[in-house]
Coordinates of C-alpha atoms in Angstrom, one line a residue:
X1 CA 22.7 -9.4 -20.4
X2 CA 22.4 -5.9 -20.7
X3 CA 26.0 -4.0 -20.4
X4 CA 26.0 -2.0 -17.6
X5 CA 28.1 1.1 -19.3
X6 CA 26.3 1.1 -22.7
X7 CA 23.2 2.2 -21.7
X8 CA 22.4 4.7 -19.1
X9 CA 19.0 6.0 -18.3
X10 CA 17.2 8.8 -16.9
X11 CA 16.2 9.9 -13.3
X12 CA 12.3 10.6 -12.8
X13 CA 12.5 14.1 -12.6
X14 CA 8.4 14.1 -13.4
X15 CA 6.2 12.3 -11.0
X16 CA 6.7 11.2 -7.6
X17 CA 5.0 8.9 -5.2
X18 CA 2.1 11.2 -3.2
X19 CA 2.4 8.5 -1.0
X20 CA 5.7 9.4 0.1
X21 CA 5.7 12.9 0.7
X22 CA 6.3 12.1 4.7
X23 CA 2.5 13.0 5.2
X24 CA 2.6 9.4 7.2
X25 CA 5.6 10.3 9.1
X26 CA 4.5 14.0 10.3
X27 CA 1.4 12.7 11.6
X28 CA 2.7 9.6 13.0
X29 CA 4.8 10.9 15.1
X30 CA 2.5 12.8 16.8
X31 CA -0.4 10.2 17.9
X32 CA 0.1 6.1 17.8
X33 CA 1.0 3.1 16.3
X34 CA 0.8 -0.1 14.0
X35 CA -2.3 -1.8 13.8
X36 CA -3.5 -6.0 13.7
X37 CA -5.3 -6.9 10.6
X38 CA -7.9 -9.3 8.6
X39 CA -9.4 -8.7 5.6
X40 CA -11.9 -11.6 4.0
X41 CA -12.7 -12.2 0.0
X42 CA -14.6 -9.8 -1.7
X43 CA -17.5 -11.2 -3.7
X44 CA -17.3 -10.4 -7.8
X45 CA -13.2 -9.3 -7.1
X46 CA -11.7 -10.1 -10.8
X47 CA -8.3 -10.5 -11.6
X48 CA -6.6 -8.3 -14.1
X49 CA -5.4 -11.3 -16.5
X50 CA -5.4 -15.2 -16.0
X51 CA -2.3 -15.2 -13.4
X52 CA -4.0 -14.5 -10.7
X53 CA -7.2 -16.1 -9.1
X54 CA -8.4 -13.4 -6.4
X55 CA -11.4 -16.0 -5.9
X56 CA -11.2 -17.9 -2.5
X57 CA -12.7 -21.7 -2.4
X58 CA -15.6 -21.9 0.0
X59 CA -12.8 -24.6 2.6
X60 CA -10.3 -21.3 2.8
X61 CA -13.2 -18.7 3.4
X62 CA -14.6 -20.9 6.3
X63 CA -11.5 -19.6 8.7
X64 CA -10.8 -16.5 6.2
X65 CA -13.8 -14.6 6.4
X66 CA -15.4 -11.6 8.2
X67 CA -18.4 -13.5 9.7
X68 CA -16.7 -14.4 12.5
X69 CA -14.0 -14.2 15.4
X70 CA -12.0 -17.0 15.2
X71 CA -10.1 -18.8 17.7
X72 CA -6.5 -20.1 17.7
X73 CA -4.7 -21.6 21.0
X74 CA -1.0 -22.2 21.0
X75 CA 1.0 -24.5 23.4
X76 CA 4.9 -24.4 23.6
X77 CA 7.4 -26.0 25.9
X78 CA 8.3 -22.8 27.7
X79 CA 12.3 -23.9 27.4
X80 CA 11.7 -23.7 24.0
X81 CA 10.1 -20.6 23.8
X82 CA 12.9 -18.9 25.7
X83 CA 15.2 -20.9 23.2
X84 CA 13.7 -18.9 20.5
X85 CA 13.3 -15.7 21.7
X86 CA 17.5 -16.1 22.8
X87 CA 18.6 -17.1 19.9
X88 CA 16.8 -14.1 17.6
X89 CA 18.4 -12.0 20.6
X90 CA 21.6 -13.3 20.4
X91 CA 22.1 -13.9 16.3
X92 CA 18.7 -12.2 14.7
X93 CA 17.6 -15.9 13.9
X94 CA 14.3 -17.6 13.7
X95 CA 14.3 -21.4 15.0
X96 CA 11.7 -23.4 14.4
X97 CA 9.9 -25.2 17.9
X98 CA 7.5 -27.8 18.3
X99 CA 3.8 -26.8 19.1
X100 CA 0.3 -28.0 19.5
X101 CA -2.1 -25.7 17.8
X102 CA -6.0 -25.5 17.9
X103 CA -8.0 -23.4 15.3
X104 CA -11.7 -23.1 16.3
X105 CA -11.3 -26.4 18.1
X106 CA -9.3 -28.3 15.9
X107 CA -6.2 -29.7 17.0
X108 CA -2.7 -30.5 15.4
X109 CA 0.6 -31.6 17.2
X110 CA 3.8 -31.6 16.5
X111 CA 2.9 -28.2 14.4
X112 CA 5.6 -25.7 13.7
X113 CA 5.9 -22.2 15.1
X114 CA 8.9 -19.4 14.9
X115 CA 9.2 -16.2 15.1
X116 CA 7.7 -13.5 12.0
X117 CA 8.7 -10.2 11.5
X118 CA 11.3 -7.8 10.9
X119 CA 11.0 -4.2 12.3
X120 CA 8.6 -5.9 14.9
X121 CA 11.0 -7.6 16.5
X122 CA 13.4 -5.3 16.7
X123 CA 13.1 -5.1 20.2
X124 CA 12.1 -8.5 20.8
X125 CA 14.4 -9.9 23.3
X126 CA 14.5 -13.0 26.5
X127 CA 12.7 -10.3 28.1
X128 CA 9.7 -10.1 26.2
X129 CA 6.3 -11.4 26.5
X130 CA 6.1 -14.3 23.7
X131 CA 1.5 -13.6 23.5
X132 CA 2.8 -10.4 22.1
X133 CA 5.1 -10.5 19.0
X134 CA 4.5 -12.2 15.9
X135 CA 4.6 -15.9 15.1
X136 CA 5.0 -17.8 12.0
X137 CA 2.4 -21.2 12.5
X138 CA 3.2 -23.9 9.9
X139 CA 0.9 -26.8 10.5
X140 CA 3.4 -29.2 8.0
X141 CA 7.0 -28.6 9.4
X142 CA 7.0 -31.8 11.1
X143 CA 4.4 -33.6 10.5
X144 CA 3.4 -34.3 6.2
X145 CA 0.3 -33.0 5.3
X146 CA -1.2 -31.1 8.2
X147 CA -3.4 -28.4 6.9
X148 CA -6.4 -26.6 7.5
X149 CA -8.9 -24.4 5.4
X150 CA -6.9 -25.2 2.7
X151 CA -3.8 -23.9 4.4
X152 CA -0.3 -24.8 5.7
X153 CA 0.8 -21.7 7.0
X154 CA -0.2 -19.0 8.7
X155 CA 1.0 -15.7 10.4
X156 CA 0.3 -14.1 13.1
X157 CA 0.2 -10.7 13.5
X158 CA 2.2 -8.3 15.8
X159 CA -0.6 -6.0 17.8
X160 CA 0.1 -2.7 18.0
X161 CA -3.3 -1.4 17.6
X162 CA -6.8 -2.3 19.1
X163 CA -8.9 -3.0 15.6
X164 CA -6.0 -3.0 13.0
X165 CA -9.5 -2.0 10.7
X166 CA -7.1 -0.3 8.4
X167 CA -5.0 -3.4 7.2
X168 CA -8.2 -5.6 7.1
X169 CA -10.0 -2.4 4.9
X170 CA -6.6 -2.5 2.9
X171 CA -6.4 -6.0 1.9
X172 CA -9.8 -6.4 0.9
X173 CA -9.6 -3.7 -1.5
X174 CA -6.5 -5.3 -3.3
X175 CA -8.7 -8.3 -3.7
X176 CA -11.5 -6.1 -4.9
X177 CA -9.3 -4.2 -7.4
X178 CA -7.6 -7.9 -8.9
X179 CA -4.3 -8.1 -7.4
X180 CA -3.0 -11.1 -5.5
X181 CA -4.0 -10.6 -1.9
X182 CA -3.6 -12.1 1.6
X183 CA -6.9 -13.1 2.9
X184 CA -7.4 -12.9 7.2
X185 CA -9.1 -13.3 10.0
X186 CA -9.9 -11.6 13.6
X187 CA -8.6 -14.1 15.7
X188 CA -9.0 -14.7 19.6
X189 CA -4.7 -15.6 20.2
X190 CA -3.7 -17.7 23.3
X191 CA -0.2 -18.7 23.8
X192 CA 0.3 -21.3 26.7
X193 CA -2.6 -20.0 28.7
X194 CA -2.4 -16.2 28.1
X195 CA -5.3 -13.9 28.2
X196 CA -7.2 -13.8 24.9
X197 CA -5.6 -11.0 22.5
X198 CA -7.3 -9.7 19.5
X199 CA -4.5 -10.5 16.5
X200 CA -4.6 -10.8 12.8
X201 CA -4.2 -13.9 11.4
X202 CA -3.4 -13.5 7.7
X203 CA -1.8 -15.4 4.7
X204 CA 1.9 -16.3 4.2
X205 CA 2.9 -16.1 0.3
X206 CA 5.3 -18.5 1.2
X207 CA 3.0 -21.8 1.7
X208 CA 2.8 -23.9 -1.3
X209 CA -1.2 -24.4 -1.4
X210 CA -1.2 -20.1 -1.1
X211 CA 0.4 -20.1 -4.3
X212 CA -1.6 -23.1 -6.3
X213 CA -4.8 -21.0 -4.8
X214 CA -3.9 -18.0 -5.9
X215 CA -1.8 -18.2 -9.0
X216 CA -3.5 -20.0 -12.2
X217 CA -0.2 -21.0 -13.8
X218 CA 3.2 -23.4 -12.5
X219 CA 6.0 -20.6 -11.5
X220 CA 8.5 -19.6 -8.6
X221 CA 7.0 -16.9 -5.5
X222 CA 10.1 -15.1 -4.5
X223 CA 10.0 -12.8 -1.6
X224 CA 12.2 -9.8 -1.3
X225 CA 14.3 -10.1 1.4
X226 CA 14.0 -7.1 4.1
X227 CA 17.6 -6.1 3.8
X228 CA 17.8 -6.3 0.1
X229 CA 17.0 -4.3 -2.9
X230 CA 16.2 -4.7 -6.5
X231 CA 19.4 -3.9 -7.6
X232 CA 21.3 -5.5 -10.8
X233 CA 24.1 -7.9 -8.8
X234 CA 25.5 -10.4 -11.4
X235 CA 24.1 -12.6 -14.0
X236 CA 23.8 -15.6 -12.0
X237 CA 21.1 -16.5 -10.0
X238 CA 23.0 -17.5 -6.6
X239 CA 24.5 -13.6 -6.8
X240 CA 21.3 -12.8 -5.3
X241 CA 20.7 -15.5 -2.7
X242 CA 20.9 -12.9 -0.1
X243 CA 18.4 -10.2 -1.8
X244 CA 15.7 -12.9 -2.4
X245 CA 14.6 -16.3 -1.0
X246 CA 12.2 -18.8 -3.1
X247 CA 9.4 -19.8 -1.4
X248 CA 7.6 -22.1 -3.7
X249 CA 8.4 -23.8 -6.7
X250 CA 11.7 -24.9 -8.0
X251 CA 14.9 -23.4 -6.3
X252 CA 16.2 -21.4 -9.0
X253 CA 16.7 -17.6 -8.8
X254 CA 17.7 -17.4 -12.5
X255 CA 14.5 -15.4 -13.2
X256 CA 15.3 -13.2 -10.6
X257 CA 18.6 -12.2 -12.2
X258 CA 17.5 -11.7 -15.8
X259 CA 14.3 -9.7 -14.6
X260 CA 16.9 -7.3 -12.5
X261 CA 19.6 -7.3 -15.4
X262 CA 16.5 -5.8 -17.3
X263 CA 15.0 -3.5 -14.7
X264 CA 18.5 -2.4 -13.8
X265 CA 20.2 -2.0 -17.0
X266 CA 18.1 -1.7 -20.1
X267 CA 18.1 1.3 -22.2
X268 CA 15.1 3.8 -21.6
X269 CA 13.9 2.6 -25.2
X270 CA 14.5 -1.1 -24.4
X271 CA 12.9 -0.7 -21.2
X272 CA 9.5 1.1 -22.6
X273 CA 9.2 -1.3 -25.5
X274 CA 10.5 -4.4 -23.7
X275 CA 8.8 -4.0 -20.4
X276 CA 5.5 -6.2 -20.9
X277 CA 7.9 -9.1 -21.7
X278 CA 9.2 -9.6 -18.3
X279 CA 6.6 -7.6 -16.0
X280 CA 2.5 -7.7 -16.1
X281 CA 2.5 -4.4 -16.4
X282 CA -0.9 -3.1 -15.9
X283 CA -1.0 -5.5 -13.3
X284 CA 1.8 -3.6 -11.3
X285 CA 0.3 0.2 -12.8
X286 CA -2.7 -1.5 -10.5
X287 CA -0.6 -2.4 -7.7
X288 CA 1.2 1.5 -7.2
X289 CA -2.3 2.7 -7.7
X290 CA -3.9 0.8 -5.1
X291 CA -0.3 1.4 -2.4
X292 CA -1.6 5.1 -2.8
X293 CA -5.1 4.5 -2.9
X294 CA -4.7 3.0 0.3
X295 CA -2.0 5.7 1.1
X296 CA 0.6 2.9 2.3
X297 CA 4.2 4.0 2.5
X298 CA 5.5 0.7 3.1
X299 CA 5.6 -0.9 -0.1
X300 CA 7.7 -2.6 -2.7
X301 CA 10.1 1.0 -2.7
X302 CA 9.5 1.4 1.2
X303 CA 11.9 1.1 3.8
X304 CA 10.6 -2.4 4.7
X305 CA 11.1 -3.3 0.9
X306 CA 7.4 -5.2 1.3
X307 CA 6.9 -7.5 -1.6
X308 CA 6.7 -11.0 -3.4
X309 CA 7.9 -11.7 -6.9
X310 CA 5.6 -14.4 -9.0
X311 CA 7.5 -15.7 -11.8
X312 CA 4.8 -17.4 -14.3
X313 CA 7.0 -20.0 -16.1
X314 CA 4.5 -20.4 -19.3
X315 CA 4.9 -16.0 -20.0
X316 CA 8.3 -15.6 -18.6
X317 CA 7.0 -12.7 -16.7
X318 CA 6.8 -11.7 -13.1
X319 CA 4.1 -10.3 -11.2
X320 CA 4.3 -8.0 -8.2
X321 CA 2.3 -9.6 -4.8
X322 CA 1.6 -7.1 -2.1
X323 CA 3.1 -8.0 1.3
X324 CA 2.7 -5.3 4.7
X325 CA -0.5 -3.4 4.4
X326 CA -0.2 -2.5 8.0
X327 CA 1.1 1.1 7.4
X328 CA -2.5 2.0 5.3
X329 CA -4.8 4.6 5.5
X330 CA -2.0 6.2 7.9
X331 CA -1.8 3.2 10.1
X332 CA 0.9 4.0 12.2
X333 CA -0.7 7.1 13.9
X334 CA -3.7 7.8 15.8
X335 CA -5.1 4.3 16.8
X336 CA -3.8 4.2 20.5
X337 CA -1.8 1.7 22.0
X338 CA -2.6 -2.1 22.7
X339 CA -5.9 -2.7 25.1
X340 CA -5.1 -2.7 28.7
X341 CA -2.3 -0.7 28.6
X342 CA -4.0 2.6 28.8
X343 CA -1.2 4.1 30.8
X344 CA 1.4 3.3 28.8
X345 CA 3.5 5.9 26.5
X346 CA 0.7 6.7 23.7
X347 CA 2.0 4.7 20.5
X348 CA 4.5 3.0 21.9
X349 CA 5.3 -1.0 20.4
X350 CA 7.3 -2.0 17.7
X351 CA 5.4 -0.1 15.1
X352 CA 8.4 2.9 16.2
X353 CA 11.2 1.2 15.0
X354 CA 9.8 2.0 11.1
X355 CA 10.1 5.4 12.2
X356 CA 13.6 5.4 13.9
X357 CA 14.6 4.1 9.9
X358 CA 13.5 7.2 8.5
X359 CA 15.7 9.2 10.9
X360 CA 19.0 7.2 10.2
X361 CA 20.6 6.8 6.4
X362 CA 20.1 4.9 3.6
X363 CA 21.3 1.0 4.5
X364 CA 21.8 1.9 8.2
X365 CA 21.9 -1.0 10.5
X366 CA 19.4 -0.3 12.6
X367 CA 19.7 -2.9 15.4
X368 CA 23.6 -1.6 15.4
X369 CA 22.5 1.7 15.6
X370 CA 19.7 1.2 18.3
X371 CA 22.3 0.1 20.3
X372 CA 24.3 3.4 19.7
X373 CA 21.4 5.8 20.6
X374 CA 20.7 3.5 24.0
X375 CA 24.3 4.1 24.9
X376 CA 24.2 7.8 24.2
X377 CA 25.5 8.1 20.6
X378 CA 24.5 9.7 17.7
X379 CA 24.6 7.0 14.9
X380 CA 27.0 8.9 11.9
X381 CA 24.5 10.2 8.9
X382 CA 21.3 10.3 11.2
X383 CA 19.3 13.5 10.8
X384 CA 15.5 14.4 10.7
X385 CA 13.3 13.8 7.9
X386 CA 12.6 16.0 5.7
X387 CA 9.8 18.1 6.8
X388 CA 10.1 17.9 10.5
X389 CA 11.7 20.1 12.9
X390 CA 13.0 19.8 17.1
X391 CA 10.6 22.1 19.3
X392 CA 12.2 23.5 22.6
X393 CA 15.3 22.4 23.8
X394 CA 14.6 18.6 22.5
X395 CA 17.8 17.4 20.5
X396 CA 18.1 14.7 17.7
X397 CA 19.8 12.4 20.2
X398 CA 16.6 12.5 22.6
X399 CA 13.8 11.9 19.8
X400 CA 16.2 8.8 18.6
X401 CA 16.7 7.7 22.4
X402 CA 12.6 7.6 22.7
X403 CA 11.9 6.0 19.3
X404 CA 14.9 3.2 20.0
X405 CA 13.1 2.4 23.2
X406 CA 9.7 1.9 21.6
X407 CA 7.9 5.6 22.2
X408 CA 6.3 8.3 20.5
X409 CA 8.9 11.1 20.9
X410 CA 8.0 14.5 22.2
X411 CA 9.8 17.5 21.5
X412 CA 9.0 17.1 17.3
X413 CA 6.8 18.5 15.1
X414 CA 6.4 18.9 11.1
X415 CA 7.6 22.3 10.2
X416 CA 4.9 25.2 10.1
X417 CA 2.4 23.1 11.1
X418 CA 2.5 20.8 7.7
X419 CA 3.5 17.5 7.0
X420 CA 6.4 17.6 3.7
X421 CA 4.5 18.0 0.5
X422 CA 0.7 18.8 2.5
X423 CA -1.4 21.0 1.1
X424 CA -1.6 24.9 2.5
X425 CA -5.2 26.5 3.9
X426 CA -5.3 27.4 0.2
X427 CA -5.3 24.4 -1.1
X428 CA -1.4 25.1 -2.8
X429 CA 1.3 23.0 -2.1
X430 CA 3.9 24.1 0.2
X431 CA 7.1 24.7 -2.0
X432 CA 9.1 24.7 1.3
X433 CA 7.9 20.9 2.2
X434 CA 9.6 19.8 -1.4
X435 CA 12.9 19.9 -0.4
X436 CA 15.6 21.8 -2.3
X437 CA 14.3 21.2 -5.5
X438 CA 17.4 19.4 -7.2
X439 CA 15.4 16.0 -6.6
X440 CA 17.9 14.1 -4.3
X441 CA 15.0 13.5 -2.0
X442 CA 11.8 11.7 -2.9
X443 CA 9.5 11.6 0.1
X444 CA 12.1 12.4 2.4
X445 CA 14.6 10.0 1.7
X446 CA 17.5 9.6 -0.8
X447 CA 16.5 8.5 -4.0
X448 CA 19.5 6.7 -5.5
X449 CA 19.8 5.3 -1.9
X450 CA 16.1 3.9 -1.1
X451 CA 14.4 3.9 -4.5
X452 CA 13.2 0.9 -6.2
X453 CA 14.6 0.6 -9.7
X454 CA 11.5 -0.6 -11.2
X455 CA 8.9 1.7 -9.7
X456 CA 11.4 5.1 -10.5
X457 CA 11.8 3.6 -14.0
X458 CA 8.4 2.8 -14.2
X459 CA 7.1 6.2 -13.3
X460 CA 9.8 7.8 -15.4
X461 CA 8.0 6.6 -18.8
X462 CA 5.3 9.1 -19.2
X463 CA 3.0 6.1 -20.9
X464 CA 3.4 3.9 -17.3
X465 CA 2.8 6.6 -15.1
X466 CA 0.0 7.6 -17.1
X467 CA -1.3 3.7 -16.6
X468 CA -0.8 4.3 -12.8
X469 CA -3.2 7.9 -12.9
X470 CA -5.4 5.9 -15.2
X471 CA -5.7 3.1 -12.8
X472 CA -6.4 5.7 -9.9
X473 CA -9.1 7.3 -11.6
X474 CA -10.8 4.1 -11.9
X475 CA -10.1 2.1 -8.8
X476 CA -11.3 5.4 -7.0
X477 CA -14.4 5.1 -8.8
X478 CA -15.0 1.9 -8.2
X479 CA -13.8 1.3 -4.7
X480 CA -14.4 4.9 -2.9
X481 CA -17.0 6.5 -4.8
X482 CA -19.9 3.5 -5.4
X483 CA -19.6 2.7 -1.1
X484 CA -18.1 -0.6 -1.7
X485 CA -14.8 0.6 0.5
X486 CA -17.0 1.8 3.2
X487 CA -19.3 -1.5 2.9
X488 CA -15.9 -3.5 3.9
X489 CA -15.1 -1.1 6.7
X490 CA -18.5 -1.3 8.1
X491 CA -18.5 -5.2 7.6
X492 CA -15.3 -5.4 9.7
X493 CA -16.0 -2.7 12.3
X494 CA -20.0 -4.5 12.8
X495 CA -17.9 -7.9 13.0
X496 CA -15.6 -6.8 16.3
X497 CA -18.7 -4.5 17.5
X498 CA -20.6 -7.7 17.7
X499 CA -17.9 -10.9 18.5
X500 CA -14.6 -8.9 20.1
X501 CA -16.5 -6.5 22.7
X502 CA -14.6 -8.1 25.5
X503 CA -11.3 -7.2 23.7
X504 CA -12.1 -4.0 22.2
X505 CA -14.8 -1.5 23.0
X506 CA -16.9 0.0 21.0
X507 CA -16.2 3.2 20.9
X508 CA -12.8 2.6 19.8
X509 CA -14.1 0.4 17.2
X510 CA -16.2 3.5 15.7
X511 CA -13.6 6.2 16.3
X512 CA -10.7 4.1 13.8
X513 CA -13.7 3.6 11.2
X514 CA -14.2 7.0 11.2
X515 CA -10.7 7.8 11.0
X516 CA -10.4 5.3 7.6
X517 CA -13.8 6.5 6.1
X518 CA -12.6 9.6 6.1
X519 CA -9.8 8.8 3.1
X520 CA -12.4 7.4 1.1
X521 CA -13.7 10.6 0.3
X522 CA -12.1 13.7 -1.4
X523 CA -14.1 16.5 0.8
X524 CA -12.0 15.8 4.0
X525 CA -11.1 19.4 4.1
X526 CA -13.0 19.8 7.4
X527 CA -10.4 17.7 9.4
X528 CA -13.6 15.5 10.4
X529 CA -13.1 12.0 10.9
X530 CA -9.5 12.1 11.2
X531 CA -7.3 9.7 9.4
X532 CA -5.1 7.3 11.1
X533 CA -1.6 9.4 11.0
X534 CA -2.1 12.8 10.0
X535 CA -1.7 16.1 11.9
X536 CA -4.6 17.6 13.9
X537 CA -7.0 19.9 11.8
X538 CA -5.7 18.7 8.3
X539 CA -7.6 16.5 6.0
X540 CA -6.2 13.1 5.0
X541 CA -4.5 13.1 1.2
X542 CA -4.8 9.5 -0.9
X543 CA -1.3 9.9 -2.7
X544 CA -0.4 11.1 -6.5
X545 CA 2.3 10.2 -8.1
X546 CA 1.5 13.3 -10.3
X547 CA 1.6 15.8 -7.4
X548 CA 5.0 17.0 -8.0
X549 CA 5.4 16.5 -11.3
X550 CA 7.4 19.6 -13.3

């Protein structure tokens, strides 16, 4: 163990995440929201070491894949449904129900199904429409050995977009660049007769046959838990029961507590020379080089706290597995709402309550404080991101009012036009969208509050952030400029063109692929082909973590 007042170690005051900089949130807020996701295999994708496997057998790629449109049909008892949804109303939990589910025709009773998702169900309630919010399906709960396409589990998607081309675009390219990824499909989604919805259908980390497919070695998959943190809590692993869950392999969270004690409490020298013995680190240099890449703000030092641990018992080390893609390439602006709700508030859905987060502090309880702003109060600490500003007589309390009932506020704009940390007409950065320049903020939010320990240690060392820049210059080369990025988005976009007319048009299709394309690219300057996200007129900005850098 690592004494906690014997070493101390020093604040980043060098680079910080690009990817942060609240370009996502001053575009957000004035378009649209989330987006549903697939993403399939990329042919000739190599993994970084002999951890992880980013091959896919030919059984999983048969449902995994973006040939085709699948189908999945789900019947519940309708009393049990309601069940559900009352008793995540009532005490934020997720009951398992009994289901039958068919996937392209084939049927399996008895199946497990419960609700997925944290800031998407925020306003999930008895009064929502079950077809709409996520669902966990887990073909094994009660009955041994159901799988399918070498799967037990799988998640489906909350829609809050009509294509969701940027998660699909997003996951393939973590597969393409080596890093544990969560392979989808388009899927046609029915619950108990409803009308056929475009949804993702994507991997859960957490089924047992995901982790002997996609990790080489026996280990533990931890996942982070949503309200947790990497933080050093004690030396025993049950101190951090409610930080991090085990989801396959042996119930110990021993690991977990060494690998923080580390993280957390190392000296600078031990941490630089020691690192590589509890972390594959050029494995995780990938990983924040392919968050910005893909210019996701809702990562493993996002609000969301979005990731999976892989403890590989022969090395001892851990490996970081992304989770959440759904905010990439600016996905929670400028895709429109949900098909067939054309006259509805323009973003509205779940995909606000990410935003609300940003307005409120550090640790906030956000369901506590949505149900201040409903009743007219002003939750204690909330305030507007950096970066942003109140236009006409709009006040705080109204923006938080809209956002808490699942709308795109009006009445808020980014400050001179520009996002925090954009780029002027002259190419400069604005010094006025860096915040006050002591370094309390990092991308709008408090850093000893919000930060991850390991990425604002990692990106402290000057030889691991230069492993991260050296990992973007490649990966852009190799992804952006040979075509293979806009290959994938083309695959996906000909894929719904073709199979999901009915449920998306399009016109739509093309006008979100133009939107991603345009971040694959450097000469955006134009505006053309605007980004998912970003303000009107301005080019969209792939994330550095040496923008700010002093």
């Amino acid at each position: 163990m690592y004494p906690r007042d014997k070493f101390t170690h020093s604040a980043p005051d060098g680079p910080r995440r690009g990817a942060r900089n609240l370009m996502t949130m001053a575009a957000t807020l004035s378009i649209a929201a989330m987006a549903l996701a697939g993403c399939s295999p990329v042919p000739g994708a190599q993994a970084s070491d002999g951890i992880v496997n980013t091959q896919v057998s030919a059984e999983t790629a048969s449902f995994f894949n973006s040939d085709s449109v699948h189908e999945i049909n789900v019947e519940a008892d309708e009393q049990d449904v309601a069940a559900a949804l009352e008793a995540y109303e009532s005490e934020q939990s997720k009951e398992w129900i009994s289901a039958t589910v068919t996937i392209d025709g084939t049927v399996f009773l008895n199946a497990g199904l419960r609700l997925k998702g944290n800031s998407t169900l925020r306003q999930a309630d008895t009064g929502s429409d079950p077809q709409d919010l996520p669902w966990q399906i887990r073909l094994d709960k009660f009955v041994d050995g159901q799988s399918y396409a070498g799967r037990t589990q799988f998640v489906v998607r909350t829609n809050t977009s009509q294509t969701s081309l940027n998660e699909a675009v997003a996951l393939a390219l973590l597969g393409e660049a080596g890093l544990a990824t969560e392979q989808a499909a388009a899927t046609r989604f029915t619950l108990n007769g409803s009308a056929a919805q475009l949804r993702l259908v994507i991997d859960n980390p957490s089924d047992e046959l995901y982790s002997a497919a996609v990790f080489t070695g026996e280990g533990i998959t931890y996942k982070a838990d949503s309200s947790g943190d990497y933080s050093y809590r004690g030396a025993s692993g049950s101190d951090y029961d409610s930080a991090f869950s085990v989801e396959s392999g042996a119930e110990d969270l021993t690991p977990i507590a060494e690998f923080l004690d580390f993280v957390n409490n190392s000296s600078d020298a031990d941490f630089a020379a020691q690192l590589a013995e509890h972390l594959d680190v050029d494995q995780f240099a990938t990983y924040l080089a392919m968050q910005d890449l893909v210019a996701n703000s809702d990562d493993i030092d996002g609000p969301g706290n979005n990731s999976f641990l892989r403890y590989d018992t022969s090395s001892g080390t851990m490996t970081v597995v992304a989770w959440d893609q759904n905010l990439s390439f600016g996905g929670m602006g400028g895709m429109g709402g949900a098909r067939g709700d054309a006259d509805g508030p323009v973003g509205s859905g779940p995909g606000t309550d990410a935003m609300l987060e940003r307005f409120l502090p550090a640790g906030a309880d956000v369901q506590a404080a949505t149900a201040q702003i409903t009743q007219g109060i002003l939750p204690e600490g909330a305030a507007l991101p950096e970066g942003m500003k109140l236009t006409g007589d709009t006040t705080l309390l109204q923006v938080l009012q809209q956002l808490a009932k699942g709308e795109m506020p009006a009445g808020l704009s980014p400050q001179d036009g520009q996002g925090p940390g954009q780029q002027d007409a002259g190419g400069s950065a604005d010094p006025g969208a860096q915040g006050d320049g002591q370094g309390d903020l990092q991308a709008g939010r408090p850093r000893a509050a919000n930060d991850n320990p390991l990425v604002t240690r990692f990106l402290a060392n000057t030889d691991f952030s230069a492993k991260v820049e050296q990992a973007k210059t490649e990966l852009t080369a190799k992804l952006y400029d040979s075509g293979a990025a806009q290959q994938i988005l083309d695959t996906w976009s000909a894929l719904l063109t073709s199979q999901a007319d009915d449920l998306v048009d399009a016109d739509t299709v093309a006008s979100e692929a133009e939107a991603i394309s345009a971040y694959f690219t450097k000469d955006t300057g134009s505006g053309a082909g605007q980004a998912p996200g970003l303000v009107p007129g301005q080019a969209p900005q792939r994330g550095s973590r040496q923008d700010e850098a002093t």
